[in-house]
Each structure stands twice: as structure tokens, then as C-alpha cells.
XYZ file of N, CA and C in Angstrom:
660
model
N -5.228 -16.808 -114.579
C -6.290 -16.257 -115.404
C -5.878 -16.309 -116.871
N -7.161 -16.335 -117.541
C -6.424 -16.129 -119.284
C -7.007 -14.692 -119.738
N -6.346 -14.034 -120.275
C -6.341 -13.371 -121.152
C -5.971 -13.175 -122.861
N -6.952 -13.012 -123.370
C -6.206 -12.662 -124.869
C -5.893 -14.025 -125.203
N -5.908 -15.296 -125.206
C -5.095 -16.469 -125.358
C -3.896 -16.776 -124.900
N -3.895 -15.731 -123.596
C -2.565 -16.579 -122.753
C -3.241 -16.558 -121.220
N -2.495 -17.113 -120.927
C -2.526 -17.689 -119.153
C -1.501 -16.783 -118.391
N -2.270 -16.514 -117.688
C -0.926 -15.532 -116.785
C -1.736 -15.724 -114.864
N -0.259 -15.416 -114.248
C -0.818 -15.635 -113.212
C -0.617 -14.550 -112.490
N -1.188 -14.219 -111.457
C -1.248 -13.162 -110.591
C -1.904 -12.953 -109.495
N -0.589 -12.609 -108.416
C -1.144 -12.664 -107.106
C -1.411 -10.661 -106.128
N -1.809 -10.901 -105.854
C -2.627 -9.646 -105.274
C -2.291 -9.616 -103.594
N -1.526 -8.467 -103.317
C -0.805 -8.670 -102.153
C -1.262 -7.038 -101.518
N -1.849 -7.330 -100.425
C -1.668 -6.198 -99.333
C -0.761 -5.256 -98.536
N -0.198 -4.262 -99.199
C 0.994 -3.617 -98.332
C 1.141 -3.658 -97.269
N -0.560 -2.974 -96.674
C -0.660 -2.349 -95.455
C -0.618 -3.204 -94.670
N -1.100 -5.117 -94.929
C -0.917 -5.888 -94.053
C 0.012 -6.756 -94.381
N 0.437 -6.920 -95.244
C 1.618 -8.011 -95.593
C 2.871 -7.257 -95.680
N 3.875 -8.202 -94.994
C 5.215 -7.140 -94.811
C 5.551 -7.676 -96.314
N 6.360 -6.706 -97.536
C 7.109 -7.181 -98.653
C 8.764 -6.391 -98.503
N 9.386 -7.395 -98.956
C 10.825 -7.457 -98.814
C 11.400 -7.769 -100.309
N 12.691 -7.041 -100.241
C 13.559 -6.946 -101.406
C 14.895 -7.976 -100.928
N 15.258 -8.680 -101.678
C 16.641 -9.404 -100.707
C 17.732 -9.372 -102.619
N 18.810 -9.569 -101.867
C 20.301 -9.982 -102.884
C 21.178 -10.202 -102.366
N 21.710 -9.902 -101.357
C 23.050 -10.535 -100.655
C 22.851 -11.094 -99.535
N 23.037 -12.334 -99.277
C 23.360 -13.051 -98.031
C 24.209 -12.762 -97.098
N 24.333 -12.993 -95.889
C 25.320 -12.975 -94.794
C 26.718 -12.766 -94.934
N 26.856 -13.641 -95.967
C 28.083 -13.548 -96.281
C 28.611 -12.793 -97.750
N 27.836 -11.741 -98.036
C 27.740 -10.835 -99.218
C 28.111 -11.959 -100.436
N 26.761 -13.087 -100.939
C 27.017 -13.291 -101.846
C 25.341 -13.701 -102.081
N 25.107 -13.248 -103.799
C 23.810 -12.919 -103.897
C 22.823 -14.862 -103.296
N 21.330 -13.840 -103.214
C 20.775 -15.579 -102.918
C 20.470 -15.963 -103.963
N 20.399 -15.727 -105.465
C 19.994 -16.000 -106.906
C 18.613 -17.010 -106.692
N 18.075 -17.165 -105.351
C 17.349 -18.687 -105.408
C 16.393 -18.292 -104.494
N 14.936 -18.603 -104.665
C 14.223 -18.837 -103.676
C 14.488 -19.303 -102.393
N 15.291 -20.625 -102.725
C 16.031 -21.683 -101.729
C 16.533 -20.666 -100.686
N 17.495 -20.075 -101.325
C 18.546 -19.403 -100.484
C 17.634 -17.934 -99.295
N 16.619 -17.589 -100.191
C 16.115 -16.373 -99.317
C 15.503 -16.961 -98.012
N 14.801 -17.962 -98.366
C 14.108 -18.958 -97.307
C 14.738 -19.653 -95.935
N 16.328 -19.824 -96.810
C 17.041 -20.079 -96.018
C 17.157 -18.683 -94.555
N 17.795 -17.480 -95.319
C 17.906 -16.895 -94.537
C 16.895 -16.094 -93.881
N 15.837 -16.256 -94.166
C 14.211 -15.750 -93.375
C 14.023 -16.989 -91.987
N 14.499 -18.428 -92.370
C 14.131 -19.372 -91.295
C 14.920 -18.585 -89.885
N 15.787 -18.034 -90.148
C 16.648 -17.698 -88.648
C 15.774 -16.847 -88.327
N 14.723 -16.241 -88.634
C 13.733 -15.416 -88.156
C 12.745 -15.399 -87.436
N 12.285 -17.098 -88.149
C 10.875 -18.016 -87.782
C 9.962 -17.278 -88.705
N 10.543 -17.134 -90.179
C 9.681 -16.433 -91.011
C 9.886 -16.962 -92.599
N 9.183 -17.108 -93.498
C 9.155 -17.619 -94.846
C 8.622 -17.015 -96.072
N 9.178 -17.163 -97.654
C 8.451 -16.290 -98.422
C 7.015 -16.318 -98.481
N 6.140 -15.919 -98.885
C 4.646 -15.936 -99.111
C 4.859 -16.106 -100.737
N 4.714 -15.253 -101.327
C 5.235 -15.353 -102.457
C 6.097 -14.365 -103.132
N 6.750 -14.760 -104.012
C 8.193 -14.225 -104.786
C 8.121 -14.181 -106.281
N 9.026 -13.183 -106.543
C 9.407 -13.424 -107.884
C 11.198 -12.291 -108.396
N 11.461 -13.107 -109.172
C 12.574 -11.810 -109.709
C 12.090 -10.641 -109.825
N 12.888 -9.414 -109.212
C 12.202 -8.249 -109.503
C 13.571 -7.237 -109.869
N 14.117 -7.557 -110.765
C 14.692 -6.597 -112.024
C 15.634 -7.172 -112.328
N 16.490 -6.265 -114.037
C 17.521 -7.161 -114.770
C 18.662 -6.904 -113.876
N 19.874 -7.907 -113.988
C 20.770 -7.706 -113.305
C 22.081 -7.679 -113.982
N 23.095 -7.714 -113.778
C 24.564 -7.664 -114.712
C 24.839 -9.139 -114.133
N 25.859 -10.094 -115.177
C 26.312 -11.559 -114.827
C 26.797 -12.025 -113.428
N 27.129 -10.320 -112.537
C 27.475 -10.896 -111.461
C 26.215 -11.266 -110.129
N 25.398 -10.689 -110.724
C 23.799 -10.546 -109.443
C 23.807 -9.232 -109.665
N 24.544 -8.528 -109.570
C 24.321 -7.245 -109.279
C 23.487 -6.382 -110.367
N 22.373 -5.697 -109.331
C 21.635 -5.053 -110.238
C 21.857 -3.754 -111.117
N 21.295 -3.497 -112.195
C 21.257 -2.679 -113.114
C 20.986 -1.535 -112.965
N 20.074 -1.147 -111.962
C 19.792 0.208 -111.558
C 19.795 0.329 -110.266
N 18.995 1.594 -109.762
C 18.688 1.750 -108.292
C 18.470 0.613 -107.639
N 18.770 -0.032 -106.534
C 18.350 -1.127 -105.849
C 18.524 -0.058 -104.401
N 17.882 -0.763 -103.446
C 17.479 -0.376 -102.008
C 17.257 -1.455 -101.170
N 17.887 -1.586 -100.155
C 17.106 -2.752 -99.424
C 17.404 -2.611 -97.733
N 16.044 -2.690 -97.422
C 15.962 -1.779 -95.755
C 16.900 -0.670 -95.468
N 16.863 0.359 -96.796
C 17.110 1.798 -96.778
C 18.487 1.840 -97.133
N 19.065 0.432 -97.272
C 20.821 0.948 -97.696
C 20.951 1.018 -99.253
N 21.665 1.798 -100.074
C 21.519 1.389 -101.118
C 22.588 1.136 -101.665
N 22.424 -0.370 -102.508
C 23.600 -1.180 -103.375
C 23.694 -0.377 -104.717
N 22.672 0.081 -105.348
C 23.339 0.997 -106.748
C 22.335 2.344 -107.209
N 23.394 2.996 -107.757
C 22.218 4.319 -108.275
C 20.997 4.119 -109.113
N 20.492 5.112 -108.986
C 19.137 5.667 -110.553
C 20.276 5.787 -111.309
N 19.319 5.126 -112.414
C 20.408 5.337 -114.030
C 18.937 5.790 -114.602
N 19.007 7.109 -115.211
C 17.957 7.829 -116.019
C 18.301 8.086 -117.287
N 19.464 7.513 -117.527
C 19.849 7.533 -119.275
C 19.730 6.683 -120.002
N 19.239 6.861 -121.291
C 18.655 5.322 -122.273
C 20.100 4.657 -122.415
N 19.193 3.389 -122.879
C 21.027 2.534 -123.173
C 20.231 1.350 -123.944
N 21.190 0.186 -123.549
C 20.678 -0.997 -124.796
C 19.769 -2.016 -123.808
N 18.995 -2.598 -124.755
C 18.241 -3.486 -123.750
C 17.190 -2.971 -123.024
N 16.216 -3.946 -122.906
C 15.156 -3.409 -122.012
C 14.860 -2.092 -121.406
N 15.866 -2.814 -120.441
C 15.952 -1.713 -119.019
C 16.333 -0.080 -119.622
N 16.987 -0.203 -120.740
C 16.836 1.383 -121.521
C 16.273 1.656 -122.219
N 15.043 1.275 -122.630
C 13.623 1.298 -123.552
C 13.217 2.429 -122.556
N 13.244 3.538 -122.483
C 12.768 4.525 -121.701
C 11.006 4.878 -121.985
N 10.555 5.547 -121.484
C 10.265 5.430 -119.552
C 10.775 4.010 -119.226
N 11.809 4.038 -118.475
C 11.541 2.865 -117.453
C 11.640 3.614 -115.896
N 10.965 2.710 -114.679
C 10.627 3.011 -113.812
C 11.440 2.093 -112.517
N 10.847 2.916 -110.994
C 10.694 2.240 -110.000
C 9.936 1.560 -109.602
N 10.033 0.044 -108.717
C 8.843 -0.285 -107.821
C 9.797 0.313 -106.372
N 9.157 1.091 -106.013
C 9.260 1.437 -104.622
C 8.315 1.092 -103.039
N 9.434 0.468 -101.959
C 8.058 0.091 -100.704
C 8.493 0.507 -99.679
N 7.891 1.312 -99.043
C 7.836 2.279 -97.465
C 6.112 2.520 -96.577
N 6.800 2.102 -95.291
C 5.542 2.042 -94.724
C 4.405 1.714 -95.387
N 4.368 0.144 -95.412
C 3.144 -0.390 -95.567
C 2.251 -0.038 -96.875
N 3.500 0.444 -97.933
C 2.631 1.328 -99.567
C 2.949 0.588 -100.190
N 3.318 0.676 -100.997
C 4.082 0.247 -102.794
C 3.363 1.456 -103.534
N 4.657 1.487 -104.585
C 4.400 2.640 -105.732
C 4.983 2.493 -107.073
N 4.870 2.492 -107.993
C 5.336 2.678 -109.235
C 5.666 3.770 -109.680
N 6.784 4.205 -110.116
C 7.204 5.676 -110.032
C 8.071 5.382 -111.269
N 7.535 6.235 -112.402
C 8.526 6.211 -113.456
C 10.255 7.157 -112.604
N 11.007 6.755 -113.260
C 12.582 6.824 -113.134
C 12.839 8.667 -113.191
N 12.234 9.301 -114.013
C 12.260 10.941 -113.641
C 11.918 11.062 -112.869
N 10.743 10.666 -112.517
C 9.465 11.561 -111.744
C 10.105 11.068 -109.839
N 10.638 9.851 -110.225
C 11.652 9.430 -108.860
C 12.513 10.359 -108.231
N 13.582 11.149 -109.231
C 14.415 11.489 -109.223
C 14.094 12.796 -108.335
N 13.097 13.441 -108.832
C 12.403 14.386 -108.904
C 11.641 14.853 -107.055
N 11.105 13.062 -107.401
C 10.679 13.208 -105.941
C 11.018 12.647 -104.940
N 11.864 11.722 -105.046
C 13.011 11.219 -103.684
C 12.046 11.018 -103.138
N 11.078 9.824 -103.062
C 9.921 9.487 -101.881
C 10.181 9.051 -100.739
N 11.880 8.264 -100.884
C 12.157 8.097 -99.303
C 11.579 6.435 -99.774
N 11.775 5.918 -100.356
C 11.804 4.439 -100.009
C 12.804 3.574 -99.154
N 12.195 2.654 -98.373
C 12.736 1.897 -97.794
C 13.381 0.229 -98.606
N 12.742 -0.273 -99.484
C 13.591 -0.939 -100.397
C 12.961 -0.533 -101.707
N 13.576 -0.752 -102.700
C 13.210 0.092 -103.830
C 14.180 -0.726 -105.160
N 13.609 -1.200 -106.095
C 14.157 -1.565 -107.021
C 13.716 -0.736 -108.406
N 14.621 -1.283 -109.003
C 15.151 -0.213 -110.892
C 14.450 -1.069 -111.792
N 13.401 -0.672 -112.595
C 13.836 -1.819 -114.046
C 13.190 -1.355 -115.245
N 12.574 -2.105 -116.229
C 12.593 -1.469 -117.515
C 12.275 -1.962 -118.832
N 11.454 -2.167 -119.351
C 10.271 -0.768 -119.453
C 9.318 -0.754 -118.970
N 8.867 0.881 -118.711
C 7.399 0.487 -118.179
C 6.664 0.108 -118.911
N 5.781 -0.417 -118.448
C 4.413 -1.515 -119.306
C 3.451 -0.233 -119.046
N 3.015 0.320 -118.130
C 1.485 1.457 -118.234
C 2.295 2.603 -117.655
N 2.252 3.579 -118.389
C 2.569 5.005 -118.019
C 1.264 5.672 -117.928
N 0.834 6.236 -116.615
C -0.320 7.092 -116.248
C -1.528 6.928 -117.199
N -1.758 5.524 -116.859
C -3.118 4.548 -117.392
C -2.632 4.763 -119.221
N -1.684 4.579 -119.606
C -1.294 4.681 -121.216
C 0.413 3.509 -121.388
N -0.255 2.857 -122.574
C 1.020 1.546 -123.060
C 1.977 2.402 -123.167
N 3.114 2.141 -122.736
C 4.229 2.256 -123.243
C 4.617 2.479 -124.875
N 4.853 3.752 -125.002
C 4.590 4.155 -126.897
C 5.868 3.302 -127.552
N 6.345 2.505 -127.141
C 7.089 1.238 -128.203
C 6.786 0.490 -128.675
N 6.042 -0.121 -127.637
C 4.953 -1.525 -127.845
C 4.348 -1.553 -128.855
N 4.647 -2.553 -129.866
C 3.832 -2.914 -131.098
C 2.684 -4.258 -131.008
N 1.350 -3.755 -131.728
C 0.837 -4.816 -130.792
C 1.422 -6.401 -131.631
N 1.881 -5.940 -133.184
C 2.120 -7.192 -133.560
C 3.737 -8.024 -133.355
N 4.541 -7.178 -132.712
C 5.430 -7.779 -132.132
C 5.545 -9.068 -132.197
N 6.635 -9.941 -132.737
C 7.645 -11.014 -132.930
C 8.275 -11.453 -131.684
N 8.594 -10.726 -130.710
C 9.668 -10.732 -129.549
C 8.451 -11.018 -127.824
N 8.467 -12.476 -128.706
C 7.573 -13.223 -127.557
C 8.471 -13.698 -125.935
N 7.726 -13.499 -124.929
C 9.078 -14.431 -124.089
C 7.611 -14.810 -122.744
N 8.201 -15.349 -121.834
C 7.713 -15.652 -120.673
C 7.932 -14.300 -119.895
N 6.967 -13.016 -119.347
C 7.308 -11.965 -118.813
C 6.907 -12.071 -117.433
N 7.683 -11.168 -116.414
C 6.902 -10.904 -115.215
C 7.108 -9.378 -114.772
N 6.344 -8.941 -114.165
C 5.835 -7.408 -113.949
C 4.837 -7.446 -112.348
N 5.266 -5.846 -112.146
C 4.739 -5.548 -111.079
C 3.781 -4.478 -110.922
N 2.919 -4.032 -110.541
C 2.150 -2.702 -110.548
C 1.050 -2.478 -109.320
N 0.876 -1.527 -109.303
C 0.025 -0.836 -107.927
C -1.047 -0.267 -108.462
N -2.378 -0.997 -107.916
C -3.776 -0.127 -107.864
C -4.091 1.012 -107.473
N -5.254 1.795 -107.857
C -5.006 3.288 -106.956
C -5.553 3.090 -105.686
N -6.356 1.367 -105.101
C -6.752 1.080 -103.709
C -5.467 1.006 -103.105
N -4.524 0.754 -103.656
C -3.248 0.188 -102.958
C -2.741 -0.664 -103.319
N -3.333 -1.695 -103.687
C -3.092 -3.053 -103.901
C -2.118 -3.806 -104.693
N -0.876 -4.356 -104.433
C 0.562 -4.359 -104.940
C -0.030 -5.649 -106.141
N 0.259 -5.790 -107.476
C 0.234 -6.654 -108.228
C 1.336 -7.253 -108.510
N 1.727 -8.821 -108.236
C 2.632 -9.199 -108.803
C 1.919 -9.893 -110.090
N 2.702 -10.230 -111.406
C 2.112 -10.996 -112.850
C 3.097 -11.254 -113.036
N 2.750 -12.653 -113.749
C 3.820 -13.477 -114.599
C 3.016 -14.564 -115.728
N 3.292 -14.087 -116.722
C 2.782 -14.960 -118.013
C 3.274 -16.510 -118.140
N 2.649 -17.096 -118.418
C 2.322 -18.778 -117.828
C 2.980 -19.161 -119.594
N 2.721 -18.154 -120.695
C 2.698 -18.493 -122.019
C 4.132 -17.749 -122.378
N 4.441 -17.751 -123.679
C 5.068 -16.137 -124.692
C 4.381 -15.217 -124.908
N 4.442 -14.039 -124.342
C 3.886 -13.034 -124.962
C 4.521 -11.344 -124.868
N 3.866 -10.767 -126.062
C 4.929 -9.720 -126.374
C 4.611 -8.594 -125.030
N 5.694 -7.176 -125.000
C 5.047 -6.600 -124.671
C 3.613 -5.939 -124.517
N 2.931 -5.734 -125.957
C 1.786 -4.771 -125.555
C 0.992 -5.675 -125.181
N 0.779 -7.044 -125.376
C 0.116 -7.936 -124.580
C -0.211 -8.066 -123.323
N 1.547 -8.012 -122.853
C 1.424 -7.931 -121.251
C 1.316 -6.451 -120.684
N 1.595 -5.594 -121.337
C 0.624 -3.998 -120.946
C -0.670 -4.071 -120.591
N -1.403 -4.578 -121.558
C -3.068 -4.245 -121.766
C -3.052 -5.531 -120.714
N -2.262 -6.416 -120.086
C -3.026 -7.038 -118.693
C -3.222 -6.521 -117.166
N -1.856 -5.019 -117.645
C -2.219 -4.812 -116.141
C -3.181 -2.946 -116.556
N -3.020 -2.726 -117.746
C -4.088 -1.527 -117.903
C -5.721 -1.934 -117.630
N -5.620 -3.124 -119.169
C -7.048 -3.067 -118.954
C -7.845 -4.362 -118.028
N -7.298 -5.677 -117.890
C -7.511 -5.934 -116.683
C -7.278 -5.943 -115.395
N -6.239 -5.967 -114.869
C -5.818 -5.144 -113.633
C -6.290 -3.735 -113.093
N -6.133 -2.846 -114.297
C -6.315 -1.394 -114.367
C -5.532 -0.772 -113.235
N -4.421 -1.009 -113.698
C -3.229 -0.558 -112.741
C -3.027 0.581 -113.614
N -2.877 1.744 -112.869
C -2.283 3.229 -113.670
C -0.698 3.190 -114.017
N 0.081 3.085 -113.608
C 1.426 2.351 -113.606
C 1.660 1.008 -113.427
N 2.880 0.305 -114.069
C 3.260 -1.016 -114.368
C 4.299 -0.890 -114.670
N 5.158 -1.804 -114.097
C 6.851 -1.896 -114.482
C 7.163 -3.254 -114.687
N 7.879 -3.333 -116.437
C 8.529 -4.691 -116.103
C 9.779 -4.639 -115.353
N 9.709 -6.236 -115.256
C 10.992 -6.997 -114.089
C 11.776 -7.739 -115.248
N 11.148 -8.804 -115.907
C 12.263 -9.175 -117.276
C 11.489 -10.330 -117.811
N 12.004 -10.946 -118.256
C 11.530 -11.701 -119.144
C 12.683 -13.295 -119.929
N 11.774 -14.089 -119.734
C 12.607 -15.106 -120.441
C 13.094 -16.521 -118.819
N 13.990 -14.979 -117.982
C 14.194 -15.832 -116.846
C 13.097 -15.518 -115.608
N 11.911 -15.572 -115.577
C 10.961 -14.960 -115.227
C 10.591 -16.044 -114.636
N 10.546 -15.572 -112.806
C 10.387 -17.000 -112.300
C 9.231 -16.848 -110.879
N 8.302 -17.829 -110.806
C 7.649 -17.459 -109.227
C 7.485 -18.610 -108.149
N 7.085 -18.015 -107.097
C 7.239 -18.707 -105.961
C 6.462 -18.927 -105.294
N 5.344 -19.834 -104.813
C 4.119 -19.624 -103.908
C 3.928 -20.842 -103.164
N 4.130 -20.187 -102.098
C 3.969 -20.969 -100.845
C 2.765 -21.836 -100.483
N 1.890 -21.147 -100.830
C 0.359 -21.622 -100.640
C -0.238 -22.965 -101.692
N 0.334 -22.609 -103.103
C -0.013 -23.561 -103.884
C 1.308 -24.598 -104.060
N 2.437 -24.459 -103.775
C 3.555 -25.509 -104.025
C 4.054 -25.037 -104.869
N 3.948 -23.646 -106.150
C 4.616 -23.200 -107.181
C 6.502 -22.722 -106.519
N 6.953 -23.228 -107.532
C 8.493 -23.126 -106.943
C 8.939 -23.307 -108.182
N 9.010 -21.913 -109.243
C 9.485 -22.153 -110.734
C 10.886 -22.255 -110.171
N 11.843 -23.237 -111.204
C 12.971 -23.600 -111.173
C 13.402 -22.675 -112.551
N 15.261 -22.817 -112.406
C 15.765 -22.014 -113.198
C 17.132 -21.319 -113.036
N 17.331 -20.383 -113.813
C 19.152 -19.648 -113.860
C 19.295 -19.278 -112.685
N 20.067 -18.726 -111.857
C 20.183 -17.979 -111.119
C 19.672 -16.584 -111.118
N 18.877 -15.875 -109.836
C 18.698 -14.693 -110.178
C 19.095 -13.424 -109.595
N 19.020 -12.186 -109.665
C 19.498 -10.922 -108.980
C 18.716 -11.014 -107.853
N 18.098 -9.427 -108.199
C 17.009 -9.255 -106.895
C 15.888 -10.094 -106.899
N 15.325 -10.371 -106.110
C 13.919 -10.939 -105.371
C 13.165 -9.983 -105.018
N 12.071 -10.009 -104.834
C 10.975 -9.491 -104.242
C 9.781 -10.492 -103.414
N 9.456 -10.203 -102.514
C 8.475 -11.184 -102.033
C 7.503 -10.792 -100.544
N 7.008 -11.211 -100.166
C 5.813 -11.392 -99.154
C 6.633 -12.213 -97.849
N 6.868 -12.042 -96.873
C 7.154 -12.535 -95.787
C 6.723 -13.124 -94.410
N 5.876 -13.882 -94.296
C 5.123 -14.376 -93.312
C 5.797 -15.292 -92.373
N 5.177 -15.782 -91.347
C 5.365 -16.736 -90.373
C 5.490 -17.970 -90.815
N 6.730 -18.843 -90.156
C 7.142 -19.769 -90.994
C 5.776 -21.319 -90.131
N 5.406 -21.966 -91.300
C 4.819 -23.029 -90.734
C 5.635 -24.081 -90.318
């Protein structure tokens, strides 16, 4: 879709019927940084991504930056203290997924309420705090990049986005406020911002990455 004079894409995923999965370490505890690699290990299943994308910043080794969760074990804490970079542009938030939901949960209000997620990733900043931009965001902002972000409708409905162009934050805010009209929105990052879709042949190439996020279906 375009918005505003950029192109962004976005896929619209069903909790309640589509299973979504968090992955980072392989079999042999070493991250899958790759579409390739998650696919790999879903085939021993008879199962494949639907679609994917990076879903938060990570440190040089894979390892993620904040809370991570994945089928209830967890690889690192909530970090609720500002710091440098993105991910400490505070509010930053959770995407959290249990039984068949997804949620966006700013990083206090997490803390606060321990929802009991079953995989659950960290990242930062939020893009819509309780239907309102993120009070950093300038709309004339310089600090263009390729972004991707996640957010939840109040039907349910899990949003993945990823900007096709450069564009700043409050740009990519006002796509999931005012067209999406997602009440919450969390970015994932930017720059190495990559997606995956099975259906159309999209298979962005690129660095290696941390966590994944994705859609899991029956392998054809």
C-alpha cells in the first residue's frame, strides 16, 4: 500500500487461526539469523514459514536485547531502563503471543501485568501508545531508514509492516494509528528490516538476524 509517498507493505495475520512463532536458536544452540535456516528447522515438522520478519534489536552475537520468550522458556529479561539507541527511546514495549492472541504491551504496564506469554519479544520504541505517537517523533525528522513494526487491532488482528521506502519515525507511527488504527504499535528496527512471504515469493535478503517472528503453516 502507499501512504504519505511511501510504499509499505503489510500483512494481516489471524491469531486465533494461524499458529505464530518466535524462533533464535537452532538445535544445536546457534542462532537461525535466516529465513533459510527457520524453514529448515520447521521442514522436520512437515511445516513452513507463512510469513516472517525480524522481530527485535539484537546484540552482535544474535542475542536479543530485551525480554525474549520462546514456547514459554525465557532467553533474556525485561529491561525497563532507558539507555542508548532505539530500543531505549522509552516507552518501548512488548509484542506478546498466548493462546491464539497477540498483544502489544508497553514494557511497564508488562511488568506490572505478567500476562503469561507463551513467546514474547522486547523492542523499541513504541510507534502508538494508547491510540497516541510516540512524544519523540518529529514529524520533520532527517533519520530516514527502511522500518518494520508490529501491532494488534482491537478485533484481534496481528499486523505485521515493513516500509518498502526511507521513512522516519512519525511517518511510520501515523501508518499503524491512522491507517491501520492499531491502538498500540511496536517497533522491531530498522535499516536491517527484512520480510518473508511464502505466498508471493518475497524472500528479502540481507545481514544476519536475531529473533524472527512468523506464521507457520503446512509445508507444500
Amino acid at each position: 500500500m502507499n501512504f504519505d509517498g511511501a510504499s509499505f507493505t503489510v500483512c494481516r495475520i489471524d491469531p486465533a487461526q494461524e499458529e505464530v512463532r518466535l524462533f533464535l536458536y537452532d538445535d544445536e544452540g546457534q542462532p537461525h539469523a535466516s529465513f533459510r535456516s527457520v524453514n529448515g528447522a520447521l521442514r522436520g515438522e512437515g511445516k513452513q514459514l507463512g510469513v516472517a520478519m525480524n522481530a527485535g534489536m539484537y546484540h552482535p552475537n544474535r542475542a536479543p536485547v530485551g525480554l525474549y520468550l520462546e514456547d514459554g522458556t525465557q532467553e533474556m529479561r525485561l529491561v525497563t531502563n532507558a539507555g542508548p539507541g532505539n530500543f531505549g527511546l522509552l516507552p518501548n514495549g512488548v509484542l506478546c503471543l498466548s493462546s491464539g492472541r497477540a498483544e502489544v504491551i508497553e514494557s511497564l504496564t508488562y511488568e506490572r501485568r505478567q500476562p503469561g506469554c507463551t513467546y514474547a519479544t522486547q523492542s523499541g520504541p513504541m510507534l502508538v501508545i494508547d491510540g497516541a505517537l510516540h512524544p519523540r517523533f518529529l514529524p520533520k525528522s532527517d533519520s530516514v531508514y527502511e522500518r518494520n513494526g508490529a501491532a494488534v487491532a482491537a478485533d484481534g488482528t496481528l499486523f505485521f509492516a515493513i516500509s518498502n521506502d526511507k521513512v522516519n519515525f512519525h511517518h511510520f507511527g501515523r501508518l499503524f494509528r491512522d491507517v491501520l488504527k492499531t491502538p498500540n504499535a511496536l517497533y522491531l528496527d530498522g535499516n536491517i528490516s527484512r520480510l518473508y512471504d511464502a505466498g508471493s515469493g518475497r524472500h528479502d535478503a540481507g545481514w544476519p538476524m536475531g529473533p524472527i517472528i512468523g506464521t507457520v503453516e503446512k509445508a507444500e
